[in-house]
C-alpha positions as a LaTeX table, in Angstrom:
\begin{tabular}{lrrr}
\hline
Residue & $x$ (\AA) & $y$ (\AA) & $z$ (\AA) \\
\hline
Unk1 & 12.02 & $-22.72$ & 7.67 \\
Unk2 & 11.51 & $-20.77$ & 4.43 \\
Unk3 & 12.34 & $-17.07$ & 4.60 \\
Unk4 & 9.45 & $-14.97$ & 3.32 \\
Unk5 & 8.80 & $-11.30$ & 2.65 \\
Unk6 & 5.55 & $-9.41$ & 2.16 \\
Unk7 & 5.14 & $-6.88$ & $-0.64$ \\
Unk8 & 2.17 & $-4.54$ & $-0.98$ \\
Unk9 & 1.16 & $-2.96$ & $-4.29$ \\
Unk10 & 0.70 & 0.71 & $-5.09$ \\
Unk11 & $-3.07$ & 1.22 & $-4.97$ \\
Unk12 & $-4.17$ & 4.53 & $-3.43$ \\
Unk13 & $-7.31$ & 4.24 & $-1.32$ \\
Unk14 & $-7.62$ & 0.60 & $-2.31$ \\
Unk15 & $-4.97$ & 0.16 & 0.37 \\
Unk16 & $-7.96$ & $-0.59$ & 2.59 \\
Unk17 & $-7.98$ & $-4.03$ & 0.90 \\
Unk18 & $-4.39$ & $-4.58$ & 1.98 \\
Unk19 & $-5.17$ & $-3.53$ & 5.55 \\
Unk20 & $-7.83$ & $-6.25$ & 5.54 \\
Unk21 & $-5.25$ & $-8.76$ & 4.34 \\
Unk22 & $-2.84$ & $-7.69$ & 7.09 \\
Unk23 & $-5.62$ & $-8.19$ & 9.64 \\
Unk24 & $-5.93$ & $-11.81$ & 8.49 \\
Unk25 & $-2.16$ & $-12.32$ & 8.64 \\
Unk26 & $-1.97$ & $-10.93$ & 12.17 \\
Unk27 & $-4.90$ & $-13.01$ & 13.40 \\
Unk28 & $-4.33$ & $-16.31$ & 11.60 \\
Unk29 & $-0.85$ & $-16.17$ & 10.04 \\
Unk30 & 1.54 & $-16.61$ & 12.95 \\
Unk31 & 3.47 & $-19.28$ & 11.05 \\
Unk32 & 3.95 & $-16.93$ & 8.11 \\
Unk33 & 4.89 & $-13.95$ & 10.28 \\
Unk34 & 7.42 & $-16.05$ & 12.20 \\
Unk35 & 9.25 & $-16.61$ & 8.90 \\
Unk36 & 8.94 & $-13.02$ & 7.69 \\
Unk37 & 12.23 & $-11.27$ & 6.98 \\
Unk38 & 11.08 & $-7.95$ & 5.54 \\
Unk39 & 8.24 & $-5.98$ & 3.98 \\
Unk40 & 8.21 & $-3.91$ & 0.81 \\
Unk41 & 5.77 & $-1.64$ & $-0.94$ \\
Unk42 & 5.07 & 1.32 & $-3.16$ \\
Unk43 & 2.77 & 4.26 & $-2.50$ \\
Unk44 & $-0.16$ & 3.11 & $-0.32$ \\
Unk45 & 1.48 & $-0.31$ & $-0.23$ \\
Unk46 & 4.57 & 1.24 & 1.39 \\
Unk47 & 2.33 & 2.78 & 4.06 \\
Unk48 & 0.76 & $-0.61$ & 4.77 \\
Unk49 & 4.20 & $-2.25$ & 4.87 \\
Unk50 & 5.41 & 0.39 & 7.35 \\
Unk51 & 2.52 & $-0.44$ & 9.68 \\
Unk52 & 3.33 & $-4.17$ & 9.53 \\
Unk53 & 6.98 & $-3.54$ & 10.40 \\
Unk54 & 6.72 & $-0.69$ & 12.93 \\
Unk55 & 3.20 & $-0.54$ & 14.35 \\
Unk56 & 1.09 & $-3.70$ & 13.90 \\
Unk57 & $-0.75$ & $-2.75$ & 17.07 \\
Unk58 & $-2.01$ & 0.37 & 15.23 \\
Unk59 & $-3.72$ & $-1.56$ & 12.44 \\
Unk60 & $-7.21$ & $-0.60$ & 13.59 \\
Unk61 & $-6.09$ & 3.01 & 13.99 \\
Unk62 & $-4.72$ & 2.93 & 10.45 \\
Unk63 & $-7.99$ & 1.56 & 9.09 \\
Unk64 & $-10.00$ & 4.31 & 10.78 \\
Unk65 & $-7.60$ & 6.97 & 9.47 \\
Unk66 & $-8.07$ & 5.60 & 5.94 \\
Unk67 & $-11.85$ & 5.82 & 6.27 \\
Unk68 & $-11.59$ & 9.37 & 7.63 \\
Unk69 & $-9.11$ & 10.45 & 4.95 \\
Unk70 & $-11.37$ & 9.03 & 2.23 \\
Unk71 & $-14.38$ & 10.80 & 3.72 \\
Unk72 & $-12.52$ & 14.12 & 3.64 \\
Unk73 & $-11.63$ & 13.54 & $-0.03$ \\
Unk74 & $-15.25$ & 12.77 & $-0.90$ \\
Unk75 & $-16.39$ & 16.00 & 0.77 \\
Unk76 & $-14.15$ & 18.13 & $-1.45$ \\
Unk77 & $-15.84$ & 19.61 & $-4.51$ \\
Unk78 & $-13.10$ & 18.37 & $-6.86$ \\
Unk79 & $-11.65$ & 15.67 & $-4.64$ \\
Unk80 & $-7.92$ & 16.12 & $-3.90$ \\
Unk81 & $-7.72$ & 18.73 & $-6.68$ \\
Unk82 & $-9.95$ & 21.15 & $-4.77$ \\
Unk83 & $-8.20$ & 24.53 & $-4.30$ \\
Unk84 & $-7.07$ & 24.99 & $-0.71$ \\
Unk85 & $-7.11$ & 21.30 & 0.15 \\
Unk86 & $-3.69$ & 19.89 & 1.10 \\
Unk87 & $-3.63$ & 16.16 & 0.39 \\
Unk88 & $-0.02$ & 15.67 & 1.49 \\
Unk89 & $-0.50$ & 17.51 & 4.77 \\
Unk90 & $-3.41$ & 15.28 & 5.74 \\
Unk91 & $-1.42$ & 12.20 & 4.79 \\
Unk92 & 1.58 & 13.37 & 6.78 \\
Unk93 & $-0.57$ & 14.05 & 9.85 \\
Unk94 & $-1.90$ & 10.50 & 9.64 \\
Unk95 & 1.57 & 8.99 & 9.32 \\
Unk96 & 2.88 & 11.10 & 12.21 \\
Unk97 & 0.05 & 9.86 & 14.39 \\
Unk98 & 0.57 & 6.18 & 13.58 \\
Unk99 & 4.35 & 5.61 & 13.47 \\
Unk100 & 6.09 & 5.14 & 16.84 \\
Unk101 & 9.04 & 7.31 & 17.87 \\
Unk102 & 11.53 & 4.54 & 17.03 \\
Unk103 & 9.90 & 3.64 & 13.70 \\
Unk104 & 13.09 & 4.32 & 11.72 \\
Unk105 & 15.06 & 1.90 & 13.91 \\
Unk106 & 12.43 & $-0.82$ & 13.49 \\
Unk107 & 12.32 & $-0.16$ & 9.74 \\
Unk108 & 16.05 & $-0.25$ & 8.98 \\
Unk109 & 16.79 & $-3.06$ & 6.50 \\
Unk110 & 13.33 & $-4.55$ & 7.15 \\
Unk111 & 11.20 & $-2.03$ & 5.26 \\
Unk112 & 11.89 & $-1.47$ & 1.56 \\
Unk113 & 10.13 & 1.50 & $-0.05$ \\
Unk114 & 9.86 & 2.07 & $-3.79$ \\
Unk115 & 10.26 & 5.69 & $-4.97$ \\
Unk116 & 10.76 & 7.31 & $-8.39$ \\
Unk117 & 13.26 & 10.06 & $-9.19$ \\
Unk118 & 11.25 & 12.93 & $-10.66$ \\
Unk119 & 14.11 & 14.07 & $-12.92$ \\
Unk120 & 15.45 & 10.78 & $-14.29$ \\
Unk121 & 12.29 & 8.67 & $-13.98$ \\
Unk122 & 14.36 & 5.87 & $-12.43$ \\
Unk123 & 13.32 & 3.73 & $-9.50$ \\
Unk124 & 15.11 & 3.57 & $-6.16$ \\
Unk125 & 14.50 & 1.23 & $-3.22$ \\
Unk126 & 15.12 & 2.78 & 0.18 \\
Unk127 & 15.65 & 0.57 & 3.22 \\
Unk128 & 17.95 & 2.67 & 5.42 \\
Unk129 & 16.59 & 5.52 & 7.52 \\
Unk130 & 18.69 & 7.82 & 9.70 \\
Unk131 & 15.70 & 9.33 & 11.49 \\
Unk132 & 11.94 & 9.02 & 11.87 \\
Unk133 & 11.57 & 12.16 & 9.76 \\
Unk134 & 13.61 & 10.54 & 6.96 \\
Unk135 & 11.29 & 7.54 & 7.02 \\
Unk136 & 8.24 & 9.80 & 6.83 \\
Unk137 & 9.75 & 11.74 & 3.90 \\
Unk138 & 10.35 & 8.53 & 1.96 \\
Unk139 & 6.80 & 7.31 & 2.66 \\
Unk140 & 5.42 & 10.65 & 1.46 \\
Unk141 & 7.63 & 10.55 & $-1.63$ \\
Unk142 & 6.41 & 7.06 & $-2.48$ \\
Unk143 & 2.81 & 8.33 & $-2.29$ \\
Unk144 & 3.21 & 11.56 & $-4.25$ \\
Unk145 & 1.25 & 11.55 & $-7.51$ \\
Unk146 & 1.97 & 14.81 & $-9.37$ \\
Unk147 & $-1.04$ & 17.14 & $-9.80$ \\
Unk148 & $-3.30$ & 14.73 & $-7.88$ \\
Unk149 & $-1.41$ & 15.17 & $-4.59$ \\
Unk150 & 0.20 & 18.55 & $-5.29$ \\
Unk151 & 2.70 & 20.33 & $-7.51$ \\
Unk152 & 6.00 & 19.97 & $-5.65$ \\
Unk153 & 7.69 & 16.55 & $-5.46$ \\
Unk154 & 9.04 & 15.44 & $-2.09$ \\
Unk155 & 12.69 & 16.25 & $-1.40$ \\
Unk156 & 14.90 & 13.57 & 0.12 \\
Unk157 & 18.71 & 13.53 & 0.22 \\
Unk158 & 18.95 & 16.52 & $-2.10$ \\
Unk159 & 16.77 & 15.07 & $-4.86$ \\
Unk160 & 13.07 & 15.19 & $-5.72$ \\
Unk161 & 10.94 & 12.07 & $-5.72$ \\
Unk162 & 7.47 & 10.93 & $-6.74$ \\
Unk163 & 5.26 & 7.86 & $-6.42$ \\
Unk164 & 7.17 & 4.58 & $-6.51$ \\
Unk165 & 4.21 & 2.96 & $-8.21$ \\
Unk166 & 5.22 & 4.58 & $-11.49$ \\
Unk167 & 8.38 & 2.45 & $-11.76$ \\
Unk168 & 8.06 & $-0.55$ & $-9.41$ \\
Unk169 & 4.57 & $-0.93$ & $-8.04$ \\
Unk170 & 5.10 & $-4.22$ & $-6.18$ \\
Unk171 & 8.78 & $-4.79$ & $-5.26$ \\
Unk172 & 10.19 & $-8.33$ & $-5.17$ \\
Unk173 & 13.03 & $-8.71$ & $-2.67$ \\
Unk174 & 16.14 & $-10.70$ & $-3.65$ \\
Unk175 & 16.34 & $-13.02$ & $-0.63$ \\
Unk176 & 13.60 & $-15.54$ & 0.15 \\
Unk177 & 10.08 & $-15.76$ & $-1.23$ \\
Unk178 & 8.17 & $-12.52$ & $-1.65$ \\
Unk179 & 4.43 & $-12.88$ & $-1.05$ \\
Unk180 & 2.59 & $-10.22$ & $-3.02$ \\
Unk181 & $-0.65$ & $-8.50$ & $-2.00$ \\
Unk182 & $-2.70$ & $-6.41$ & $-4.43$ \\
Unk183 & $-6.32$ & $-5.22$ & $-4.63$ \\
Unk184 & $-6.22$ & $-5.71$ & $-8.41$ \\
Unk185 & $-7.01$ & $-9.11$ & $-9.93$ \\
Unk186 & $-3.90$ & $-10.63$ & $-11.45$ \\
Unk187 & $-1.14$ & $-13.08$ & $-10.67$ \\
Unk188 & $-0.34$ & $-11.78$ & $-7.17$ \\
Unk189 & $-0.49$ & $-14.22$ & $-4.24$ \\
Unk190 & $-3.27$ & $-12.36$ & $-2.46$ \\
Unk191 & $-5.67$ & $-10.55$ & $-4.79$ \\
Unk192 & $-9.33$ & $-10.62$ & $-5.81$ \\
Unk193 & $-10.44$ & $-13.49$ & $-7.99$ \\
Unk194 & $-11.12$ & $-12.71$ & $-11.62$ \\
Unk195 & $-14.73$ & $-13.62$ & $-12.47$ \\
Unk196 & $-14.67$ & $-13.17$ & $-16.25$ \\
Unk197 & $-13.91$ & $-15.81$ & $-18.85$ \\
Unk198 & $-11.07$ & $-14.10$ & $-20.69$ \\
Unk199 & $-7.77$ & $-13.30$ & $-18.98$ \\
Unk200 & $-5.69$ & $-10.69$ & $-20.74$ \\
Unk201 & $-2.72$ & $-10.01$ & $-18.46$ \\
Unk202 & $-0.99$ & $-6.65$ & $-18.55$ \\
Unk203 & 2.38 & $-5.83$ & $-17.04$ \\
Unk204 & 2.22 & $-2.41$ & $-15.36$ \\
Unk205 & 5.31 & $-1.18$ & $-13.45$ \\
Unk206 & 6.29 & $-4.79$ & $-12.62$ \\
Unk207 & 2.79 & $-5.80$ & $-11.51$ \\
Unk208 & 0.76 & $-8.30$ & $-13.52$ \\
Unk209 & $-2.93$ & $-7.38$ & $-13.65$ \\
Unk210 & $-5.90$ & $-8.61$ & $-15.68$ \\
Unk211 & $-7.51$ & $-6.17$ & $-18.08$ \\
Unk212 & $-11.12$ & $-6.15$ & $-16.88$ \\
Unk213 & $-14.03$ & $-3.87$ & $-16.00$ \\
Unk214 & $-13.58$ & $-4.72$ & $-12.32$ \\
Unk215 & $-9.92$ & $-3.65$ & $-12.33$ \\
Unk216 & $-10.74$ & $-0.42$ & $-14.15$ \\
Unk217 & $-13.34$ & 0.26 & $-11.46$ \\
Unk218 & $-10.79$ & $-0.53$ & $-8.74$ \\
Unk219 & $-8.30$ & 1.87 & $-10.33$ \\
Unk220 & $-10.90$ & 4.64 & $-10.21$ \\
Unk221 & $-11.64$ & 3.82 & $-6.57$ \\
Unk222 & $-7.92$ & 3.99 & $-5.78$ \\
Unk223 & $-7.90$ & 7.66 & $-6.78$ \\
Unk224 & $-11.45$ & 8.63 & $-5.88$ \\
Unk225 & $-12.51$ & 6.62 & $-2.84$ \\
Unk226 & $-15.99$ & 5.04 & $-2.82$ \\
Unk227 & $-18.55$ & 5.26 & $-0.01$ \\
Unk228 & $-17.77$ & 4.04 & 3.50 \\
Unk229 & $-19.90$ & 0.87 & 3.14 \\
Unk230 & $-18.06$ & 0.01 & $-0.09$ \\
Unk231 & $-14.67$ & 0.60 & 1.55 \\
Unk232 & $-15.68$ & $-1.63$ & 4.44 \\
Unk233 & $-16.65$ & $-4.33$ & 1.95 \\
Unk234 & $-13.27$ & $-3.98$ & 0.18 \\
Unk235 & $-11.53$ & $-4.32$ & 3.57 \\
Unk236 & $-13.45$ & $-7.52$ & 4.25 \\
Unk237 & $-12.60$ & $-8.82$ & 0.78 \\
Unk238 & $-8.90$ & $-8.35$ & 1.52 \\
Unk239 & $-9.30$ & $-10.22$ & 4.80 \\
Unk240 & $-11.06$ & $-13.16$ & 3.15 \\
Unk241 & $-8.63$ & $-13.36$ & 0.22 \\
Unk242 & $-5.71$ & $-13.48$ & 2.66 \\
Unk243 & $-7.43$ & $-16.25$ & 4.64 \\
Unk244 & $-7.84$ & $-18.25$ & 1.43 \\
Unk245 & $-4.15$ & $-17.82$ & 0.70 \\
Unk246 & $-3.16$ & $-18.96$ & 4.20 \\
Unk247 & $-5.32$ & $-22.07$ & 3.88 \\
Unk248 & $-4.00$ & $-22.90$ & 0.42 \\
Unk249 & $-0.38$ & $-22.54$ & 1.54 \\
Unk250 & $-0.86$ & $-24.48$ & 4.78 \\
Unk251 & $-0.13$ & $-21.46$ & 6.96 \\
Unk252 & $-3.55$ & $-21.20$ & 8.55 \\
Unk253 & $-3.72$ & $-21.09$ & 12.33 \\
\hline
\end{tabular}
């Protein structure tokens, strides 16, 4: 049986697409999941990967938190940049509520999180966690976009870290096949179909995406979440794209 991994792209609030894809995997992808060795991700993708590895039973909870978090952002006058609003605190509260007490034990060597050193600008992949708090710190570091999410990078092991999406936005693991999931049209295994005629591919932090109006719109929605009905539609799109992948690969159950 082929060893496979799942990798989830950095994508901000478009992570709701990836949660939809995970829903399809959990419901119809038992053959795939039985072969799964590890999960990887950057930023929101790392959060999705952590749910797959440590708390798949909390998927619905995670979806509702994402909707609530997005709603709180939309209510702010200047979004996450609104004075007095603490983006990272709300994110941490959500992570604390979702991850089980033994999350770090479940995650060791099975969850690979992309983070970026704020001083050197170099990428690091973290897959070893001595405590649940260490795991949460790394997840927060992988999601920290300077200015947007705050002014102080996340400290971990004596160094300061920022969003892993800046340097490796969709990690490929060295052993087995890595199945990639992204809400941006491109060459990833699970992603939206490109509807235009021309396909100009761009390589951005190791992720191949198509330069298009739709992807520009998705990038904006990643930072400034759209309405609840639109987020629900994006979630459903992720679910259906993952189903198409499972059928194409012969993993559908």
